[in-house]
Every structure is written in structure tokens, then in C-alpha cells.
CSV table of C-alpha atoms and ligand atoms in Angstrom, one decimal:
chain,number,residue,atom,x,y,z
D,1,MET,CA,76.3,-76.0,-8.2
D,2,LEU,CA,79.7,-74.4,-7.4
D,3,THR,CA,78.4,-73.1,-3.8
D,4,ASN,CA,76.4,-76.4,-3.1
D,5,ALA,CA,78.2,-79.1,-1.4
D,6,PRO,CA,77.7,-82.4,-3.0
D,7,LYS,CA,74.5,-84.4,-2.0
D,8,GLY,CA,74.7,-86.4,1.2
D,9,THR,CA,77.7,-84.4,2.7
D,10,LYS,CA,77.4,-81.7,5.4
D,11,ASP,CA,79.8,-78.9,6.3
D,12,MET,CA,80.8,-78.9,10.2
D,13,MET,CA,80.4,-75.1,10.7
D,14,PRO,CA,82.5,-73.3,13.3
D,15,ASP,CA,79.5,-72.9,15.5
D,16,GLN,CA,79.0,-76.6,15.6
D,17,ALA,CA,82.7,-77.4,16.1
D,18,TYR,CA,82.6,-77.3,19.6
D,19,LYS,CA,80.1,-80.3,19.9
D,20,TRP,CA,82.3,-82.2,17.8
D,21,HIS,CA,85.3,-81.6,19.9
D,22,TYR,CA,83.3,-82.4,23.1
D,23,VAL,CA,82.3,-85.9,21.7
D,24,GLU,CA,85.8,-86.5,20.3
D,25,LYS,CA,87.6,-85.6,23.5
D,26,ALA,CA,85.1,-87.9,25.8
D,27,PHE,CA,85.7,-90.6,23.3
D,28,ALA,CA,89.5,-90.5,23.4
D,29,GLU,CA,89.3,-90.2,27.2
D,30,ILE,CA,86.9,-93.3,27.6
D,31,CYS,CA,89.2,-95.3,25.1
D,32,ARG,CA,92.1,-94.3,27.4
D,33,LEU,CA,90.5,-95.6,30.3
D,34,TYR,CA,89.7,-98.8,28.9
D,35,GLY,CA,93.3,-99.2,27.5
D,36,PHE,CA,92.6,-98.7,23.7
D,37,LYS,CA,95.1,-96.5,21.6
D,38,GLU,CA,94.4,-94.6,18.6
D,39,ILE,CA,95.2,-95.7,15.1
D,40,LYS,CA,94.8,-93.5,11.9
D,41,THR,CA,94.6,-95.1,8.4
D,42,PRO,CA,94.4,-93.4,5.0
D,43,VAL,CA,91.1,-92.1,3.7
D,44,PHE,CA,91.4,-94.5,0.8
D,45,GLU,CA,92.7,-97.8,0.4
D,46,HIS,CA,92.9,-100.7,-2.5
D,47,THR,CA,89.3,-101.8,-3.5
D,48,GLU,CA,89.9,-105.2,-2.9
D,49,LEU,CA,90.6,-104.6,0.7
D,50,PHE,CA,86.8,-103.8,1.0
D,51,GLN,CA,85.6,-106.4,-1.4
D,52,ARG,CA,87.5,-109.3,0.6
D,53,GLY,CA,86.9,-107.6,4.0
D,54,VAL,CA,83.3,-106.1,4.0
D,55,GLY,CA,82.3,-108.9,1.6
D,56,ASP,CA,81.0,-109.1,-2.0
D,57,THR,CA,77.4,-109.9,-1.2
D,58,THR,CA,76.8,-106.6,1.1
D,59,ASP,CA,75.2,-103.4,0.0
D,60,ILE,CA,78.4,-101.5,0.7
D,61,VAL,CA,80.5,-103.4,-1.8
D,62,GLN,CA,77.5,-103.9,-4.4
D,63,LYS,CA,76.5,-100.4,-4.5
D,64,GLU,CA,77.9,-98.1,-2.3
D,65,MET,CA,81.4,-97.6,-2.7
D,66,TYR,CA,83.2,-94.6,-3.9
D,67,THR,CA,85.7,-96.4,-6.4
D,68,PHE,CA,87.8,-94.7,-8.8
D,69,GLN,CA,91.0,-95.5,-10.8
D,70,ASP,CA,94.0,-93.4,-9.9
D,71,TYR,CA,96.5,-92.1,-12.3
D,72,GLY,CA,98.7,-95.1,-11.9
D,73,LYS,CA,95.6,-97.4,-13.1
D,74,ARG,CA,94.9,-98.8,-9.4
D,75,SER,CA,91.6,-99.3,-8.2
D,76,ILE,CA,91.2,-97.1,-5.2
D,77,THR,CA,88.0,-96.9,-3.0
D,78,LEU,CA,87.3,-94.1,-0.3
D,79,ARG,CA,86.8,-95.9,3.1
D,80,PRO,CA,83.2,-97.1,3.6
D,81,GLU,CA,83.9,-98.3,7.1
D,82,GLY,CA,86.7,-98.7,9.7
D,83,THR,CA,87.5,-102.1,10.5
D,84,SER,CA,89.0,-103.5,7.2
D,85,PRO,CA,91.5,-100.9,7.1
D,86,VAL,CA,92.7,-101.4,10.6
D,87,VAL,CA,92.7,-105.0,10.0
D,88,ARG,CA,95.1,-104.2,6.9
D,89,SER,CA,97.2,-102.3,9.2
D,90,TYR,CA,97.3,-104.7,11.9
D,91,ILE,CA,98.8,-107.1,9.7
D,92,GLU,CA,101.0,-104.9,7.6
D,93,HIS,CA,102.5,-103.7,10.9
D,94,LYS,CA,102.7,-107.2,12.3
D,95,LEU,CA,101.1,-106.2,15.3
D,96,TYR,CA,99.9,-109.7,15.9
D,97,ALA,CA,103.7,-110.3,16.7
D,98,GLY,CA,103.5,-108.0,19.8
D,99,VAL,CA,101.9,-108.8,23.1
D,100,GLN,CA,98.1,-109.5,22.7
D,101,PRO,CA,95.2,-108.4,22.9
D,102,THR,CA,95.8,-105.3,20.5
D,103,LYS,CA,93.3,-102.6,21.7
D,104,LEU,CA,92.6,-99.8,18.9
D,105,TYR,CA,90.3,-97.0,18.5
D,106,TYR,CA,89.8,-94.6,15.6
D,107,ASN,CA,87.9,-91.4,14.7
D,108,ILE,CA,87.5,-91.0,11.0
D,109,PRO,CA,85.6,-90.1,7.9
D,110,CYS,CA,83.6,-92.6,6.0
D,111,PHE,CA,82.0,-92.7,2.6
D,112,ARG,CA,79.1,-94.7,1.0
D,113,TYR,CA,76.9,-93.8,-1.8
D,114,GLU,CA,73.5,-94.0,0.1
D,115,LYS,CA,70.1,-92.3,-0.4
D,116,PRO,CA,70.9,-89.4,2.0
D,117,GLN,CA,68.1,-88.6,4.8
D,118,SER,CA,68.4,-87.5,8.2
D,119,GLY,CA,71.1,-89.6,10.0
D,120,ARG,CA,72.4,-91.1,6.7
D,121,LEU,CA,74.9,-89.5,4.8
D,122,ARG,CA,77.5,-89.9,1.9
D,123,ALA,CA,80.3,-88.4,3.7
D,124,PHE,CA,79.9,-89.3,7.5
D,125,HIS,CA,82.1,-89.9,10.5
D,126,GLN,CA,82.6,-92.7,12.8
D,127,PHE,CA,84.2,-93.5,16.0
D,128,GLY,CA,85.4,-97.3,16.5
D,129,ILE,CA,87.4,-99.6,18.6
D,130,GLU,CA,88.8,-103.0,17.7
D,131,THR,CA,90.3,-105.9,20.0
D,132,PHE,CA,92.6,-108.4,18.3
D,133,GLY,CA,93.9,-111.6,19.6
D,134,THR,CA,91.2,-113.1,21.8
D,135,MET,CA,88.3,-115.6,21.7
D,136,ASP,CA,87.3,-114.7,25.4
D,137,MET,CA,83.6,-113.2,25.6
D,138,MET,CA,85.5,-110.7,28.1
D,139,ALA,CA,86.4,-108.8,25.0
D,140,ASP,CA,83.1,-108.6,23.6
D,141,ALA,CA,81.7,-107.5,26.9
D,142,GLU,CA,84.6,-105.0,27.3
D,143,ILE,CA,83.9,-103.5,23.7
D,144,ILE,CA,80.0,-103.4,24.7
D,145,SER,CA,80.7,-101.8,28.0
D,146,LEU,CA,82.8,-99.0,26.5
D,147,GLY,CA,80.1,-98.2,24.1
D,148,ASN,CA,77.5,-98.3,26.8
D,149,ASP,CA,79.6,-96.2,29.2
D,150,PHE,CA,80.3,-93.6,26.5
D,151,LEU,CA,76.8,-93.3,25.2
D,152,LYS,CA,75.3,-93.1,28.7
D,153,GLY,CA,78.3,-90.6,29.6
D,154,MET,CA,77.2,-88.3,26.7
D,155,GLY,CA,73.8,-88.0,28.4
D,156,ILE,CA,72.0,-90.4,26.1
D,157,THR,CA,68.8,-91.8,28.0
D,158,ASP,CA,66.7,-93.5,25.3
D,159,ILE,CA,69.2,-96.1,24.0
D,160,GLU,CA,68.9,-99.9,24.0
D,161,LEU,CA,71.5,-102.5,23.7
D,162,ARG,CA,70.4,-105.2,21.7
D,163,ILE,CA,72.7,-108.7,21.2
D,164,ASN,CA,72.5,-111.5,19.1
D,165,SER,CA,74.9,-114.2,17.7
D,166,VAL,CA,75.5,-115.0,14.2
D,167,GLY,CA,77.2,-118.1,14.8
D,168,CYS,CA,80.4,-119.4,12.9
D,169,PRO,CA,80.9,-120.9,9.6
D,170,GLU,CA,79.8,-124.1,10.6
D,171,CYS,CA,76.5,-123.4,12.3
D,172,ARG,CA,75.8,-120.8,10.0
D,173,GLU,CA,75.6,-123.3,7.0
D,174,LYS,CA,72.9,-125.2,8.7
D,175,HIS,CA,71.0,-122.1,9.3
D,176,ARG,CA,71.3,-120.9,5.8
D,177,ALA,CA,70.1,-124.3,4.5
D,178,ALA,CA,66.9,-124.0,6.7
D,179,LEU,CA,66.5,-120.3,5.7
D,180,ARG,CA,66.6,-121.1,1.7
D,181,GLU,CA,64.2,-123.8,2.5
D,182,PHE,CA,61.7,-121.1,4.3
D,183,LEU,CA,62.2,-118.7,1.6
D,184,LYS,CA,62.1,-121.1,-1.5
D,185,PRO,CA,58.2,-120.7,-2.0
D,186,LYS,CA,58.5,-116.9,-1.6
D,187,TYR,CA,61.6,-116.7,-4.0
D,188,ASP,CA,59.6,-115.0,-6.6
D,189,GLU,CA,58.4,-112.2,-4.3
D,190,LEU,CA,61.9,-111.2,-3.1
D,191,CYS,CA,63.6,-108.0,-4.4
D,192,ASP,CA,66.2,-108.4,-7.0
D,193,THR,CA,68.9,-108.0,-4.3
D,194,CYS,CA,67.7,-110.5,-2.2
D,195,LYS,CA,67.2,-113.2,-5.2
D,196,ASP,CA,70.8,-112.5,-5.4
D,197,ARG,CA,71.4,-113.0,-1.7
D,198,TYR,CA,69.3,-115.9,-1.7
D,199,GLU,CA,72.2,-117.9,-3.4
D,200,ARG,CA,75.2,-116.2,-2.1
D,201,ASN,CA,74.3,-115.3,1.6
D,202,PRO,CA,70.6,-115.8,2.6
D,203,MET,CA,71.0,-114.3,6.1
D,204,ARG,CA,71.6,-110.9,4.6
D,205,ILE,CA,67.8,-111.2,3.4
D,206,LEU,CA,66.8,-110.7,7.2
D,207,ASP,CA,68.5,-107.5,7.1
D,208,CYS,CA,66.8,-106.1,3.8
D,209,LYS,CA,65.2,-102.7,4.1
D,210,SER,CA,62.5,-103.5,1.6
D,211,PRO,CA,59.1,-103.6,3.3
D,212,ILE,CA,58.2,-106.3,1.0
D,213,CYS,CA,61.1,-108.6,1.9
D,214,GLN,CA,60.8,-107.7,5.7
D,215,GLU,CA,57.2,-109.1,5.4
D,216,LEU,CA,58.6,-112.3,3.8
D,217,VAL,CA,61.1,-113.1,6.4
D,218,ALA,CA,58.6,-112.8,9.2
D,219,GLY,CA,58.7,-116.2,10.9
D,220,ALA,CA,61.9,-117.2,9.1
D,221,PRO,CA,64.4,-119.6,11.1
D,222,MET,CA,66.7,-117.5,13.2
D,223,MET,CA,70.2,-118.1,13.8
D,224,LEU,CA,70.1,-118.3,17.7
D,225,ASP,CA,68.1,-121.6,17.1
D,226,TYR,CA,70.9,-123.1,15.3
D,227,LEU,CA,74.1,-122.1,17.1
D,228,CYS,CA,76.5,-124.9,17.6
D,229,ASP,CA,77.9,-125.8,21.4
D,230,ASP,CA,80.8,-123.5,21.0
D,231,CYS,CA,78.9,-120.5,19.6
D,232,SER,CA,76.1,-121.2,22.3
D,233,GLN,CA,78.3,-121.2,25.2
D,234,ALA,CA,80.0,-118.2,23.8
D,235,PHE,CA,76.7,-116.4,23.8
D,236,GLU,CA,76.0,-117.5,27.3
D,237,ASP,CA,79.4,-116.3,28.4
D,238,LEU,CA,78.5,-112.7,26.9
D,239,LYS,CA,75.3,-112.6,28.6
D,240,THR,CA,77.1,-113.7,32.0
D,241,ASN,CA,79.9,-111.0,31.7
D,242,LEU,CA,77.4,-108.1,30.8
D,243,GLU,CA,75.2,-109.2,33.7
D,244,ALA,CA,78.1,-109.1,36.0
D,245,MET,CA,78.9,-105.5,34.9
D,246,GLY,CA,75.5,-104.7,35.2
D,247,ILE,CA,74.7,-103.7,31.5
D,248,GLU,CA,71.2,-104.2,30.7
D,249,TYR,CA,70.4,-105.8,27.3
D,250,THR,CA,67.9,-107.3,25.3
D,251,ILE,CA,68.2,-110.4,23.0
D,252,ASP,CA,67.2,-109.5,19.2
D,253,PRO,CA,67.5,-112.3,16.9
D,254,GLY,CA,67.0,-110.1,13.8
D,255,ILE,CA,70.4,-108.6,14.3
D,256,VAL,CA,72.3,-109.5,11.2
D,257,ARG,CA,74.5,-106.4,10.7
D,258,GLY,CA,75.5,-104.9,7.4
D,259,LEU,CA,79.0,-106.4,6.9
D,260,ASP,CA,79.7,-110.1,5.9
D,261,TYR,CA,82.6,-110.6,8.3
D,262,TYR,CA,80.6,-110.8,11.6
D,263,THR,CA,81.0,-114.3,13.6
D,264,LYS,CA,79.1,-115.1,16.9
D,265,THR,CA,78.5,-111.7,18.8
D,266,ALA,CA,76.5,-109.2,16.8
D,267,PHE,CA,75.1,-106.1,18.7
D,268,GLU,CA,73.6,-102.6,18.2
D,269,PHE,CA,72.8,-99.6,20.4
D,270,VAL,CA,69.5,-98.3,19.1
D,271,THR,CA,67.7,-95.3,19.8
D,272,ASN,CA,63.9,-94.2,19.0
D,273,SER,CA,64.7,-90.5,19.5
D,274,ILE,CA,66.0,-89.8,15.8
D,275,GLY,CA,63.6,-91.6,13.5
D,276,ALA,CA,64.2,-94.4,11.2
D,277,GLN,CA,68.0,-94.3,11.3
D,278,GLY,CA,68.2,-95.2,15.1
D,279,THR,CA,71.1,-97.4,15.2
D,280,VAL,CA,73.7,-95.2,16.7
D,281,CYS,CA,76.4,-98.0,17.5
D,282,GLY,CA,76.8,-101.4,15.8
D,283,GLY,CA,79.5,-104.1,16.1
D,284,GLY,CA,80.6,-107.7,16.8
D,285,ARG,CA,83.0,-110.4,16.5
D,286,TYR,CA,85.0,-111.2,13.3
D,287,ASP,CA,87.1,-114.4,14.0
D,288,HIS,CA,88.1,-115.0,10.2
D,289,LEU,CA,88.6,-111.4,9.0
D,290,VAL,CA,92.0,-111.2,9.6
D,291,GLU,CA,92.9,-114.5,8.1
D,292,GLU,CA,90.5,-113.4,4.9
D,293,ILE,CA,92.7,-110.3,4.5
D,294,GLY,CA,95.9,-112.3,4.5
D,295,GLY,CA,97.1,-112.4,8.0
D,296,PRO,CA,97.6,-115.1,10.6
D,297,ALA,CA,94.2,-116.6,12.1
D,298,THR,CA,93.4,-114.1,14.5
D,299,PRO,CA,90.1,-113.3,16.2
D,300,GLY,CA,88.7,-109.9,16.7
D,301,VAL,CA,85.7,-107.9,18.0
D,302,GLY,CA,84.7,-104.2,17.7
D,303,PHE,CA,82.2,-101.4,16.8
D,304,GLY,CA,81.5,-98.5,14.7
D,305,LEU,CA,79.5,-95.4,16.1
D,306,GLY,CA,78.1,-93.0,13.8
D,307,LYS,CA,79.0,-89.4,15.0
D,308,GLU,CA,76.2,-87.5,13.1
D,309,ARG,CA,73.6,-90.0,14.6
D,310,LEU,CA,75.3,-89.7,18.2
D,311,LEU,CA,75.1,-85.8,18.0
D,312,LEU,CA,71.3,-86.0,16.8
D,313,THR,CA,70.7,-88.3,19.5
D,314,MET,CA,72.1,-86.0,22.2
D,315,GLU,CA,70.2,-83.2,20.7
D,316,ALA,CA,67.1,-85.2,20.8
D,317,CYS,CA,67.5,-86.4,24.5
D,318,GLY,CA,68.1,-82.4,25.3
D,319,VAL,CA,71.6,-82.8,26.3
D,320,GLU,CA,73.4,-79.3,26.4
D,321,ILE,CA,77.0,-79.3,25.4
D,322,PRO,CA,78.9,-76.4,27.2
D,323,LYS,CA,79.9,-73.7,24.6
D,324,PRO,CA,83.3,-72.4,25.0
D,325,ALA,CA,83.7,-68.5,25.0
D,326,ALA,CA,85.2,-67.4,22.0
D,327,ALA,CA,87.6,-65.1,24.0
D,328,ASP,CA,88.6,-64.9,27.7
D,329,VAL,CA,89.7,-61.2,27.1
D,330,PHE,CA,89.3,-58.5,24.6
D,331,ILE,CA,91.7,-55.6,24.9
D,332,VAL,CA,90.2,-52.3,23.9
D,333,VAL,CA,92.8,-49.8,22.7
D,334,MET,CA,92.6,-45.9,22.0
D,335,GLY,CA,95.5,-44.6,20.0
D,336,GLU,CA,98.9,-45.7,18.7
D,337,LYS,CA,100.9,-46.0,21.9
D,338,ALA,CA,98.0,-48.1,23.2
D,339,LYS,CA,97.9,-50.2,20.3
D,340,ALA,CA,101.6,-51.2,20.9
D,341,ALA,CA,101.0,-51.6,24.4
D,342,GLY,CA,97.9,-54.0,23.4
D,343,LEU,CA,99.9,-56.0,21.3
D,344,LYS,CA,102.6,-56.5,23.8
D,345,LEU,CA,100.0,-57.5,26.5
D,346,MET,CA,98.2,-59.9,24.1
D,347,ARG,CA,101.3,-61.7,23.3
D,348,GLN,CA,101.9,-62.2,27.0
D,349,LEU,CA,98.4,-63.3,27.7
D,350,ARG,CA,98.5,-65.9,25.1
D,351,GLN,CA,101.5,-67.4,26.3
D,352,GLU,CA,100.0,-67.8,29.6
D,353,GLY,CA,97.1,-69.7,27.9
D,354,ILE,CA,94.5,-66.9,27.9
D,355,ALA,CA,92.5,-66.6,25.0
D,356,VAL,CA,92.6,-62.9,23.9
D,357,GLN,CA,91.6,-60.7,21.0
D,358,MET,CA,92.3,-57.2,19.8
D,359,ASP,CA,90.3,-55.3,17.1
D,360,ILE,CA,91.9,-55.8,13.5
D,361,MET,CA,89.2,-53.8,11.7
D,362,GLY,CA,90.2,-50.3,12.6
D,363,ARG,CA,87.1,-49.9,14.9
D,364,ASN,CA,86.9,-46.9,17.2
D,365,VAL,CA,86.4,-47.5,20.7
D,366,LYS,CA,82.5,-47.9,21.0
D,367,ASN,CA,82.6,-50.4,18.4
D,368,GLN,CA,85.5,-52.3,20.1
D,369,PHE,CA,83.3,-52.5,23.1
D,370,LYS,CA,80.3,-53.7,20.8
D,371,TYR,CA,82.5,-56.3,19.0
D,372,ALA,CA,83.7,-57.6,22.2
D,373,ASN,CA,80.1,-58.0,23.0
D,374,ARG,CA,79.2,-59.8,19.8
D,375,ILE,CA,81.9,-62.3,20.2
D,376,GLU,CA,80.8,-62.9,23.9
D,377,ALA,CA,84.4,-62.0,25.3
D,378,LYS,CA,84.3,-62.7,29.2
D,379,LYS,CA,86.2,-59.9,30.2
D,380,THR,CA,87.7,-56.4,28.6
D,381,VAL,CA,90.9,-54.4,29.4
D,382,VAL,CA,90.9,-50.9,28.2
D,383,ILE,CA,94.3,-49.3,27.4
D,384,GLY,CA,94.3,-45.5,26.6
D,385,GLU,CA,97.0,-42.8,26.6
D,386,ASP,CA,95.5,-41.8,30.0
D,387,GLU,CA,95.8,-45.5,31.2
D,388,LEU,CA,99.3,-45.9,30.1
D,389,GLU,CA,100.3,-42.5,31.9
D,390,LYS,CA,98.7,-43.5,35.4
D,391,ASN,CA,99.7,-47.1,34.6
D,392,GLN,CA,96.1,-48.2,35.7
D,393,PHE,CA,93.7,-50.5,33.5
D,394,ALA,CA,90.3,-51.4,34.1
D,395,ILE,CA,89.3,-54.7,33.5
D,396,LYS,CA,85.6,-55.0,33.1
D,397,ASP,CA,83.5,-58.3,33.4
D,398,MET,CA,81.1,-58.2,30.5
D,399,ALA,CA,78.3,-60.2,32.2
D,400,THR,CA,78.3,-58.6,35.5
D,401,SER,CA,79.8,-54.9,34.2
D,402,GLU,CA,81.9,-55.3,37.5
D,403,GLN,CA,85.3,-53.3,37.2
D,404,VAL,CA,88.7,-53.6,38.9
D,405,THR,CA,91.5,-51.1,38.0
D,406,VAL,CA,95.2,-52.7,38.2
D,407,PRO,CA,98.3,-51.5,37.2
D,408,MET,CA,100.0,-53.3,34.2
D,409,GLU,CA,102.3,-55.6,36.1
D,410,LYS,CA,99.1,-57.2,37.9
D,411,ILE,CA,97.0,-57.5,34.8
D,412,ILE,CA,97.9,-61.2,34.2
D,413,GLU,CA,97.4,-62.3,37.6
D,414,GLU,CA,94.1,-60.5,37.7
D,415,LEU,CA,92.9,-62.1,34.6
D,416,LYS,CA,94.0,-65.5,35.5
D,417,LYS,CA,91.6,-65.3,38.4
R,501,ATP,P1,72.5,-99.0,8.9
R,501,ATP,O1,71.8,-100.1,9.2
R,501,ATP,O2,71.8,-97.7,9.8
R,501,ATP,O3,72.6,-98.8,7.5
R,501,ATP,P2,75.0,-100.1,9.2
R,501,ATP,O4,74.8,-101.4,9.5
R,501,ATP,O5,75.3,-99.9,7.5
R,501,ATP,O6,74.1,-99.0,9.5
R,501,ATP,P3,77.5,-100.0,10.3
R,501,ATP,O7,78.5,-100.2,8.9
R,501,ATP,O8,77.9,-100.8,11.2
R,501,ATP,O9,76.2,-99.4,9.8
R,501,ATP,O10,78.3,-98.5,10.9
R,501,ATP,C1,78.4,-98.2,12.2
R,501,ATP,C2,77.5,-96.9,12.4
R,501,ATP,O11,77.8,-95.9,11.6
R,501,ATP,C3,76.1,-97.0,12.4
R,501,ATP,O12,75.6,-97.5,13.5
R,501,ATP,C4,75.7,-95.7,12.2
R,501,ATP,O13,75.8,-94.8,13.3
R,501,ATP,C5,76.7,-95.0,11.5
R,501,ATP,N1,76.6,-95.0,9.9
R,501,ATP,C6,76.4,-95.8,9.1
R,501,ATP,N2,75.9,-95.6,7.8
R,501,ATP,C7,76.0,-94.3,8.0
R,501,ATP,C8,75.8,-93.3,7.1
R,501,ATP,N3,75.6,-93.5,5.8
R,501,ATP,N4,75.8,-91.9,7.4
R,501,ATP,C9,75.8,-91.8,8.9
R,501,ATP,N5,76.0,-92.6,9.8
R,501,ATP,C10,76.1,-93.7,9.3
R,502,MG,MG1,74.1,-99.2,6.2
């Protein structure tokens, strides 16, 4: 047990790290292009924030949170999602008082006690973005467009954008009544969780993963047929904006999303390449969340994008992420004097931004070369007594075996080529 990571967690190993860095850099860059700025909130929050923010009727709050009491007897929860903490911070730091909209992005670990499977972990990672302060469907379209550009930019071909509207509290009430009516004769067959949802939030039954419940909701009344004029117009505006941007979508009236706070726009980017957990990115609008958490009434819209699922999808789509070389240069040294010269040169090269290594294992020359090969160093520089005396140093290109000989004062220049 001591040498096994907890169930549902995965180490990010050094030979995978470059892939993570690649997507992180790309995400930060696209956020910069769209004018989103980074925010970092703590890994844990007061439990109440998620009870309120995510919603009492959700799977997350009911059975997935890592909640514990700290030594000060406060109930603390490891962040299961990114939006509520960002909303908390938006209120706490009075960002609503500044110029709007506020556009934020994050790159965070999240924790949910779920049944681990491919693409579903207990400790996982999300990119996310949020826009606060506007009801305009330009914001929703911009959020979706950023997700679309990012996923396409990562080389993902097999992905589909699905959109829906989950309405507002007014129109949802009518839908809720119709849904209860529809499910009434099937009530006894619902799973225990859905029996509870029947009273509290029947729309969530549409999102139940149990095959029995999924069958029972076939043909159920859909939110799209119950939208009020305002929500209906908003959905039309969203579609118009997406079309103007040339973003393809399909309408999926079944999209409900796992969190209680969504209003109007709900969307997902779904792939068929990675099995059952195909939702790589999901998001929507939450016009009452800021108020619910204790801030002034402020609309918001955003998405969460699972990094593990993103990387699985990229792999499934055959995307090759360029692997950075471990070292630009390896300095092979022979003898004590050479070692001192090597250390000096290594320092200079690093200051020049060249990734350089030397042996720190007491290897002989043959093994130093072998090691340089193993770590895939691009070039080697050989320093021995002879070389020092003649002030001539061989730089070898490890891929082509080509060799040039230069004096010490030319080495940096030559290596920078
Ligand atoms: P799902 O329907 O797959 O359970 P969700 O609706 O719970 O997803 P969100 O809360 O919207 O997901 O989170 C946004 C994204 O985070 C998901 O689309 C997915 O890519 C990722 N994600 C969510 N839960 C997990 C998890 N347990 N492990 C890995 N990634 C996850
Ligand atoms: Mg989930």
C-alpha cells in the first residue's frame, strides 16, 4: 500500500510532463489571445461554498466530495470543480466593481470521489474559463469559440459541439411540472437517487447514468420546448453568433450538465475516440450563481475542460506532441583540469540559455559518451588535457556524427547556431 498511489489518482511522470506543458502553454496562449487572465484559488474551500454553488441535488455534493474537518473544526472540501471558487474569489475581491466583463481562466487540480475508469479519476485536472458581468450571447459564443479553437488547435479532429438551453428558473418550473407528470407512472422504477431527484430537481434525472433511468426518460418532455421568450431569443442569438463565427454545432436537447447552477446556454464538446467518458469540455451560463453565493446579481458563463481526457483524445487522434531534447549539449571531460574547464563552460552556456549537462557519476570517457547518447543530447563537447593545451575543442553532432573543431572563445557562438 505504501508504494501504491491512492485509487483513482495518477502520477504525472517525467516522460509525460512535456505533454502537459504543451497543452498548458497552448491553453494560456489562447486565453491571452481572447483576453482571459489567469486566476489561482486554493485547493480547498469551505464545504458550504460547494453545497451552495454546485447544488445540494448534484452527484458531486451528494456523494463525490472529499470533505473533512480541519483542526479548527471547520468543514473543508477539496475543490471538486473550478467555477464556485472563482465566483467566491470574484465576490471577495470585488471584481464586480471593476470594469466588466471580467474574463478569467484557470488550470487546476480537482477532486471527486468517483468510480475510477479511463478518463475518470478521483484526482484530475481541469482548464477552465469564466466571463462575468454580461447577459449578451456574444459572451457565450466567445466561450464556446475559445474551446473550439483550442481543441482544434490541439489537433483533435474527432470532436462534436453540442448545445442546448436549460432555460431560466421561470421556464424551468413549467418543464419541471411536465417532467414530473411524465415520470409519475414510472416513479417506482427509478433508481433511489432519481427518486430523490424527482422531488428536488427532476431535470437531473435526464442526466442519470443508470441504464434503467435512461430508458425511463426516453421521450420525456425537453427543456427546449418550454423556453420562455427571453430564453428562446437568447438561444437564437447564440446560434446566430456561432454561425457568424463559422462554428459547427448540433442541438442536443438532452444536455443537462452535472451542476445545478446552469441557466440558458449549456454545451459540451464530445468525442467518440476515448470510450464512454467522451465529454472533454462542458460548460454553460450561470446567471444566478454569483448572487447565490452572496455577491451582487451578476451573470456568468464558462466551461471546464478535463486535461486527462484532452490528452487521451489527442493520443487517440494520433497527435504527436514534440518531445523536447533532454540536453542541447553534453560536455565530456577527461581529467581534473578538464573538469574545471568544463564546469566553467557549463555555467556560461546555461547563462546563454543552452541546456547543458556534465557527468556527475564519475564515469569514464566511454561511458560519458554512452550516457550522452542515452539522454539524447544533441551535441557533445570534448575537453581533455590535449584540447586544453591546443585550445581546440571538438563539437560533435550526435545525430549526424559531424564534427567541428573550434577554440574555446568560439564554443558558445558555435553551439548557439
Ligand atoms: P461527466 O459527465 O463526464 O461526469 P461532468 O459533467 O461531471 O462530466 P464537469 O463537472 O462539467 O464534468 O467537468 C468538466 C470536465 O472535467 C469534463 O467535461 C471532463 O472533461 C472533466 N472531468 C470531470 N470529472 C472528471 C473526472 N472524474 N476525471 C477526469 N476528468 C473529469
Ligand atoms: Mg461527473
